[in-house]
Amino acid sequence: MNTFGKNFRCTTFGESHGKAIGVVIDGCPPGITLTEETIQPAMDRRRPGTGPLVSQREETDRVEILSGVFEGSTTGAPICILIRNVDVRSGDYDDMREVFRPGHADVSYFTKYGIRDHRGGGRSSGRETAARVAAGAVAAHCLASVGIRVEGRLAEAGGITGPEGMHKAIADARDAQDSVGGIIEIVARDCPPGLGDPVFAKMGAEIAAAMMGIGGVKGVEIGEGFRAARMRGSEHNDAMRSTGFSTNHAGGMLGGITTGSDILVRIAVKPTPSVGKVQYTVDMHGNETEIRIRGRHDPCIAVRIVPVAEAMLSLVLMDRLLEQLKYDGFRAKLHTEED
Amino acid sequence: MNTFGKNFRCTTFGESHGKAIGVVIDGCPPGITLTEETIQPAMDRRRPGTGPLVSQREETDRVEILSGVFEGSTTGAPICILIRNVDVRSGDYDDMREVFRPGHADVSYFTKYGIRDHRGGGRSSGRETAARVAAGAVAAHCLASVGIRVEGRLAEAGGITGPEGMHKAIADARDAQDSVGGIIEIVARDCPPGLGDPVFAKMGAEIAAAMMGIGGVKGVEIGEGFRAARMRGSEHNDAMRSTGFSTNHAGGMLGGITTGSDILVRIAVKPTPSVGKVQYTVDMHGNETEIRIRGRHDPCIAVRIVPVAEAMLSLVLMDRLLEQLKYDGFRAKLHTEED
Amino acid sequence: MNTFGKNFRCTTFGESHGKAIGVVIDGCPPGITLTEETIQPAMDRRRPGTGPLVSQREETDRVEILSGVFEGSTTGAPICILIRNVDVRSGDYDDMREVFRPGHADVSYFTKYGIRDHRGGGRSSGRETAARVAAGAVAAHCLASVGIRVEGRLAEAGGITGPEGMHKAIADARDAQDSVGGIIEIVARDCPPGLGDPVFAKMGAEIAAAMMGIGGVKGVEIGEGFRAARMRGSEHNDAMRSTGFSTNHAGGMLGGITTGSDILVRIAVKPTPSVGKVQYTVDMHGNETEIRIRGRHDPCIAVRIVPVAEAMLSLVLMDRLLEQLKYDGFRAKLHTEED
Amino acid sequence: MNTFGKNFRCTTFGESHGKAIGVVIDGCPPGITLTEETIQPAMDRRRPGTGPLVSQREETDRVEILSGVFEGSTTGAPICILIRNVDVRSGDYDDMREVFRPGHADVSYFTKYGIRDHRGGGRSSGRETAARVAAGAVAAHCLASVGIRVEGRLAEAGGITGPEGMHKAIADARDAQDSVGGIIEIVARDCPPGLGDPVFAKMGAEIAAAMMGIGGVKGVEIGEGFRAARMRGSEHNDAMRSTGFSTNHAGGMLGGITTGSDILVRIAVKPTPSVGKVQYTVDMHGNETEIRIRGRHDPCIAVRIVPVAEAMLSLVLMDRLLEQLKYDGFRAKLHTEED
């Protein structure tokens, strides 16, 4: 199940230490201007090595569009975007060939597939998210062309809010050979009302799946989220006035369907599991051992998940927009016929 | 999109004030014992009118199996379960024919479909969840037959934990013509490792979609959830010993794949939007007005969502179990062939 | 996999000798007029006992709409249509409790599910098609509302064309305790160009799956079909003039996408497998035996498949129309934004 | 909709005159030996320029596996196979920039997407099938590892059977600046009984969709196909003996489910639409004109569709095998639990 979406469908592939990673986007409308330059800025934002608090791995992440674009515009055919892996030092992982890293997917992959690919996590690596960011950039570009904007930001790191405090919390963790978690807020503005479906495919359900499908995310909130559980109905309900809603506790949706208010999403990211401190673990044969993870690791992966979360929200909104347009289109056709 | 699941697929139908609601389960394995008596107890637990803190609407919720079962066993054919609506007093809603209830889906449905079905919410009504509970009971029965158990409980209401405190918080809200939210915990025990898929269809993503697809749910957590965002890596990582994991901060999954530890889920439920207090709202023509909602309403819908959340988790696990069995089956076949 | 379609999705349920059969239609646009009277005429056309050459089983086939319609119009919610089984004489099948009928699915079902439901075929019975006809009637009604018409006819029976000859061929077979096959032609007129997708989901592929998914159908042709294999390119190509195509050898589609010409489909239906003549077979234990099938059976099931084939083509076209409208809708939105 | 399959899912991408074509296979079981050498022979069979009766275009079609394989075995992660386009002479098509080729998808694509990619057909080109052949080779390899074999052959060309006669028919057509159609037979041997689903997803329906999804295919038959329409029931039914079926008129399936007999499929391929003869057509502005297609074209595309049809049947069988294994697996688990 490496495909996301029903109308704007993204299929990702590639491992962190293989030849390349990439994505095939199927269902992108034709006639949208698109070049590699449309996508590259999002890749650069995600890239490690661009700030003091992220790992120093060199990823150039140059995207190459292989298909689906002709003379600078989408054709309606599937768009394959390829990103070659260039800085693949599997050697870093050689001493972990048989040992499972705590908090990582090593052990669950081994149980599931019967295979131990020790080279940095394979599909479970954060590297896989580069393909999502590329796809998300295309979705965001489509959305922007009809006036919808998606933005994310790190709201909390190590339990601290405010840029300076977060910076210090991350630096402290790094210096202690440890890591911290964080909270990200993503907002979609100017999203039309009526998107999302009432029962299982509620807008909140689609967003929750999208977010919890990012490695390291352990919680998702819409609007007031867990705070809503501690509010009274008279307080949580958003009053309606002729000019719109007075408040936005609901986070932009009612009954799973967008209202036109901003879509407000918050996600909890766990601390990076790769820490320098000594940890207890077992090897492939069940023997107890200790591990001390070396190499380049972000002390707070939440920092790098911001553009990934934006990408996932863009993918959901583009998918749901196309879903709704078919019914709007039928209604329009019906009325034309009736005239 | 009224279908949930890819292998164990449930399609629900029916409105709160229509003739009936129901579900078609497609993909249930053959040879499972199943009668209406297998399903009825779950329906009775969900039913309103069974406690002092729930609404007094009379729903008998008698399930009728229309297909897919022969001589007390499933046949592999789709199972249609029908529940006739018996206590349909649309009259209660007549004075809301043109007015949107705050916090309800009335307004978003109207925008989406161009239709105003004022009779108690239609598909957005909590009544729709009866069909999920019926389907969930079948899934839970299948899971139990292979040793997997799912249990939920109300962990917090109105910000209070502990049965007596929660009881009082709900009663106080009711007396104040208001309502409270709550938090539910659901656990799955003895789930085999290896379920779930690594990228988009992570076990956590499927669970998050399932939970956020329940009306009124505004937040989902796996394991430590939002607390993980405030922990350090060395603290959050679950150490592995030869006897298994020392702790279960991860909530039973790593990299989206189950580990064999208990699956731990927490969800936040908003306060019931239907409150007796006067609220500001608008009508279908955009005119500002006030509304005072009469009739029978649960002061804390979280109470009734407990069996729904159990049902949804059961549906996810049964679906993911079948997904994994095809690969286990191929591997077994391959080894047989090689011998 | 009892669901058909991606946008206009039909999930059927029910066995020939169970309580009821039915269908849930998910994805029907809102605001379409719909009552039981819209559907009933199609049911009556399919019904046995309406002519001298069909079986005399009494099926009233009264449809009941359980959901998705409010005040005579669709709401956008799933439409459940139920048809109770009334004339269920399982007794007819008692002497076949352990014997497999040649040419029937008895033996393949038993291998697949490990279950022998001897009561007239269960899901493999032609009765299942009543649910498709009901769903197809809704699709055809939607299509008609935007000007698209679907019509089928029996073109050949027992190798003979022409009403009188076909009638005689069927009567002869019946008198000989035997049965004959037939060929059905279905045409869709005034279908807009641009429907269908270029690669796997070609319009012809969707139609072929729909038709071959009807019990007893063993061949499908689009346009010239097998005759195309014996034509030269210069002869098969449809020349284009300013007024449109000069001919329609292609059957209304090029590269899997409709052209606006009539969609021409032909299907081959095998002879009814239930014949009165003595046949060699085996029982559930592998013992060789003979069987002489009694009871009411159509000497030519092709007669009754005509409305089923119309239904399936209607379902495909409605599904593909909605698919296309989302892209047309996006383009329209894009142009609006650009102005 | 560039994805085929539900369990063994292939997503293809790429245009005939773009940078590359390729496929992502999602759902391949882990632990299967796989290298580029497993796939290359199938590519070479499909390749043009390998016989006197096929076009002389130079396609090296070197496959490159980008992901999903580690140390010579599949890992369970998606397998991306890339084929760079090397002999891309768009110049050949320059004089067709504005003219629609009769019998081609040019005109239907233009209507659908609003775009005219004149460079040899884009996604509608036969080149797209190279990606299917690559994916099919992986499926066939998986099937072979559990004993299932798929084989196709050209059975008829230009209405003639027998190698020499077919050769002459094709050569005559080529010399006349024209083309001929053909008929292909594909057989699957040693396929286990019980695959396929009873209603919409009948084995025959899946095969029909797979075959009719190949460009140029206009008819599909299972078993006796259209001949069945002219047989009597007593003749068409396959008698059962203790040693199995006496005959195989049904083509290996009953009620949509495989019986263990050989699966027999026949497809009709239209004559190549690109012919040297002068043809009447229109341009993008609706003006009438004539066209004389130059360049390299196969006088009988059926020749090159043989490996494509094998690939598609392999994909269907692998997909349906995985589908069935999940239920077999559940039953096995259930019995283990009961012991």
CSV table of C-alpha atoms in Angstrom, one decimal, chain B residues 117-277:
chain,number,residue,atom,x,y,z
B,117,ASP,CA,-32.9,17.1,5.5
B,118,HIS,CA,-33.9,18.6,8.8
B,119,ARG,CA,-34.9,15.3,10.3
B,120,GLY,CA,-32.2,14.8,12.9
B,121,GLY,CA,-29.1,14.8,10.8
B,122,GLY,CA,-29.6,12.0,8.3
B,123,ARG,CA,-26.2,10.4,7.7
B,124,SER,CA,-24.4,12.7,10.1
B,125,SER,CA,-26.5,11.4,13.0
B,126,GLY,CA,-25.0,9.2,15.6
B,127,ARG,CA,-27.6,6.7,14.5
B,128,GLU,CA,-25.3,5.8,11.6
B,129,THR,CA,-22.9,4.3,14.0
B,130,ALA,CA,-25.3,1.4,14.8
B,131,ALA,CA,-24.3,-0.1,11.5
B,132,ARG,CA,-20.7,0.2,12.3
B,133,VAL,CA,-21.2,-1.5,15.7
B,134,ALA,CA,-23.0,-4.4,13.9
B,135,ALA,CA,-20.1,-4.8,11.5
B,136,GLY,CA,-17.6,-4.4,14.2
B,137,ALA,CA,-19.2,-7.2,16.2
B,138,VAL,CA,-18.7,-9.5,13.2
B,139,ALA,CA,-15.1,-8.4,13.0
B,140,ALA,CA,-14.5,-8.8,16.7
B,141,HIS,CA,-16.0,-12.2,16.5
B,142,CYS,CA,-13.6,-13.2,13.8
B,143,LEU,CA,-10.7,-11.8,15.7
B,144,ALA,CA,-11.7,-13.5,18.9
B,145,SER,CA,-11.7,-16.8,17.0
B,146,VAL,CA,-8.0,-16.3,16.4
B,147,GLY,CA,-7.3,-15.0,19.8
B,148,ILE,CA,-7.3,-11.2,19.4
B,149,ARG,CA,-9.4,-9.1,21.8
B,150,VAL,CA,-10.4,-5.4,21.6
B,151,GLU,CA,-11.7,-3.4,24.6
B,152,GLY,CA,-12.6,0.2,25.2
B,153,ARG,CA,-13.5,2.4,28.1
B,154,LEU,CA,-14.4,6.0,28.9
B,155,ALA,CA,-11.2,7.4,30.5
B,156,GLU,CA,-12.3,11.0,31.1
B,157,ALA,CA,-15.5,13.1,30.9
B,158,GLY,CA,-15.7,16.8,31.3
B,159,GLY,CA,-12.0,16.8,32.2
B,160,ILE,CA,-12.5,14.4,35.1
B,161,THR,CA,-11.3,10.8,35.5
B,162,GLY,CA,-12.7,8.1,37.7
B,163,PRO,CA,-16.3,6.7,37.4
B,164,GLU,CA,-17.9,8.8,40.1
B,165,GLY,CA,-16.3,12.1,39.0
B,166,MET,CA,-17.2,11.5,35.4
B,167,HIS,CA,-20.8,10.7,36.4
B,168,LYS,CA,-21.1,13.9,38.3
B,169,ALA,CA,-19.5,16.0,35.5
B,170,ILE,CA,-22.0,14.6,33.0
B,171,ALA,CA,-25.0,15.1,35.4
B,172,ASP,CA,-23.9,18.7,36.1
B,173,ALA,CA,-23.6,19.5,32.4
B,174,ARG,CA,-27.1,18.0,31.7
B,175,ASP,CA,-28.6,20.0,34.6
B,176,ALA,CA,-27.0,23.2,33.1
B,177,GLN,CA,-28.7,22.4,29.7
B,178,ASP,CA,-25.1,21.9,28.4
B,179,SER,CA,-22.8,19.0,27.5
B,180,VAL,CA,-19.3,17.8,28.1
B,181,GLY,CA,-16.6,16.1,26.0
B,182,GLY,CA,-14.6,13.0,26.9
B,183,ILE,CA,-11.6,10.8,26.2
B,184,ILE,CA,-11.8,7.1,25.3
B,185,GLU,CA,-9.1,4.5,25.5
B,186,ILE,CA,-9.2,1.4,23.3
B,187,VAL,CA,-6.8,-1.5,23.7
B,188,ALA,CA,-6.2,-4.5,21.4
B,189,ARG,CA,-4.5,-7.4,23.1
B,190,ASP,CA,-2.7,-10.4,21.6
B,191,CYS,CA,-2.5,-8.9,18.1
B,192,PRO,CA,0.2,-10.7,16.1
B,193,PRO,CA,3.3,-8.7,15.1
B,194,GLY,CA,3.8,-7.8,11.4
B,195,LEU,CA,0.4,-6.2,10.7
B,196,GLY,CA,0.2,-2.8,9.0
B,197,ASP,CA,2.1,-1.4,6.1
B,198,PRO,CA,5.2,0.8,6.2
B,199,VAL,CA,4.3,3.9,4.3
B,200,PHE,CA,0.9,5.4,3.9
B,201,ALA,CA,-1.1,2.5,5.3
B,202,LYS,CA,0.7,2.4,8.6
B,203,MET,CA,-1.3,0.7,11.3
B,204,GLY,CA,-1.5,4.0,13.1
B,205,ALA,CA,-2.7,5.8,10.0
B,206,GLU,CA,-5.5,3.2,9.5
B,207,ILE,CA,-6.5,3.5,13.1
B,208,ALA,CA,-6.4,7.3,13.0
B,209,ALA,CA,-8.7,7.3,10.0
B,210,ALA,CA,-11.0,4.8,11.6
B,211,MET,CA,-11.3,6.9,14.8
B,212,MET,CA,-11.5,10.3,13.2
B,213,GLY,CA,-14.2,9.0,10.9
B,214,ILE,CA,-16.5,8.7,14.0
B,215,GLY,CA,-18.6,11.8,14.4
B,216,GLY,CA,-17.4,14.0,17.2
B,217,VAL,CA,-13.9,12.7,17.4
B,218,LYS,CA,-11.3,15.6,17.2
B,219,GLY,CA,-8.1,13.9,18.3
B,220,VAL,CA,-6.3,10.6,18.1
B,221,GLU,CA,-3.2,9.3,19.9
B,222,ILE,CA,-1.2,6.1,19.6
B,223,GLY,CA,0.8,5.1,22.6
B,224,GLU,CA,2.1,8.2,24.4
B,225,GLY,CA,0.6,10.4,21.7
B,226,PHE,CA,1.0,14.1,22.4
B,227,ARG,CA,3.1,13.2,25.5
B,228,ALA,CA,5.7,11.8,23.2
B,229,ALA,CA,6.3,15.3,21.8
B,230,ARG,CA,7.5,16.2,25.3
B,231,MET,CA,9.8,13.2,25.9
B,232,ARG,CA,13.4,12.6,25.1
B,233,GLY,CA,14.4,9.8,22.7
B,234,SER,CA,16.2,7.8,25.4
B,235,GLU,CA,13.0,7.9,27.5
B,236,HIS,CA,10.5,7.2,24.7
B,237,ASN,CA,12.3,4.3,23.0
B,238,ASP,CA,11.1,1.0,24.3
B,239,ALA,CA,14.1,-1.1,25.2
B,240,MET,CA,14.1,-4.7,23.9
B,241,ARG,CA,14.9,-7.7,26.0
B,242,SER,CA,14.9,-11.4,25.2
B,243,THR,CA,11.5,-11.6,26.8
B,244,GLY,CA,10.1,-8.7,24.7
B,245,PHE,CA,9.8,-5.0,25.1
B,246,SER,CA,10.4,-3.5,28.6
B,247,THR,CA,7.8,-0.7,28.1
B,248,ASN,CA,5.1,0.2,25.5
B,249,HIS,CA,5.4,3.9,24.9
B,250,ALA,CA,5.1,3.2,21.1
B,251,GLY,CA,1.6,1.8,21.7
B,252,GLY,CA,2.2,-1.5,19.9
B,253,MET,CA,3.7,-0.5,16.6
B,254,LEU,CA,7.0,0.6,15.1
B,255,GLY,CA,7.3,2.1,11.6
B,256,GLY,CA,3.6,1.5,11.2
B,257,ILE,CA,3.9,-2.3,11.8
B,258,THR,CA,2.6,-4.1,14.9
B,259,THR,CA,5.2,-5.4,17.3
B,260,GLY,CA,3.0,-7.8,19.3
B,261,SER,CA,2.7,-5.4,22.2
B,262,ASP,CA,-0.8,-4.1,23.1
B,263,ILE,CA,-2.2,-1.6,20.7
B,264,LEU,CA,-3.0,1.5,22.7
B,265,VAL,CA,-5.3,4.2,21.2
B,266,ARG,CA,-6.8,7.3,22.8
B,267,ILE,CA,-9.4,9.6,21.2
B,268,ALA,CA,-10.8,12.9,22.1
B,269,VAL,CA,-14.6,13.4,21.7
B,270,LYS,CA,-16.1,16.9,21.6
B,271,PRO,CA,-19.0,17.8,23.8
B,272,THR,CA,-22.5,17.0,22.3
B,273,PRO,CA,-23.3,20.0,20.0
B,274,SER,CA,-27.1,19.7,20.8
B,275,VAL,CA,-27.5,21.7,24.0
B,276,GLY,CA,-30.6,23.3,25.5
B,277,LYS,CA,-28.9,26.7,26.0
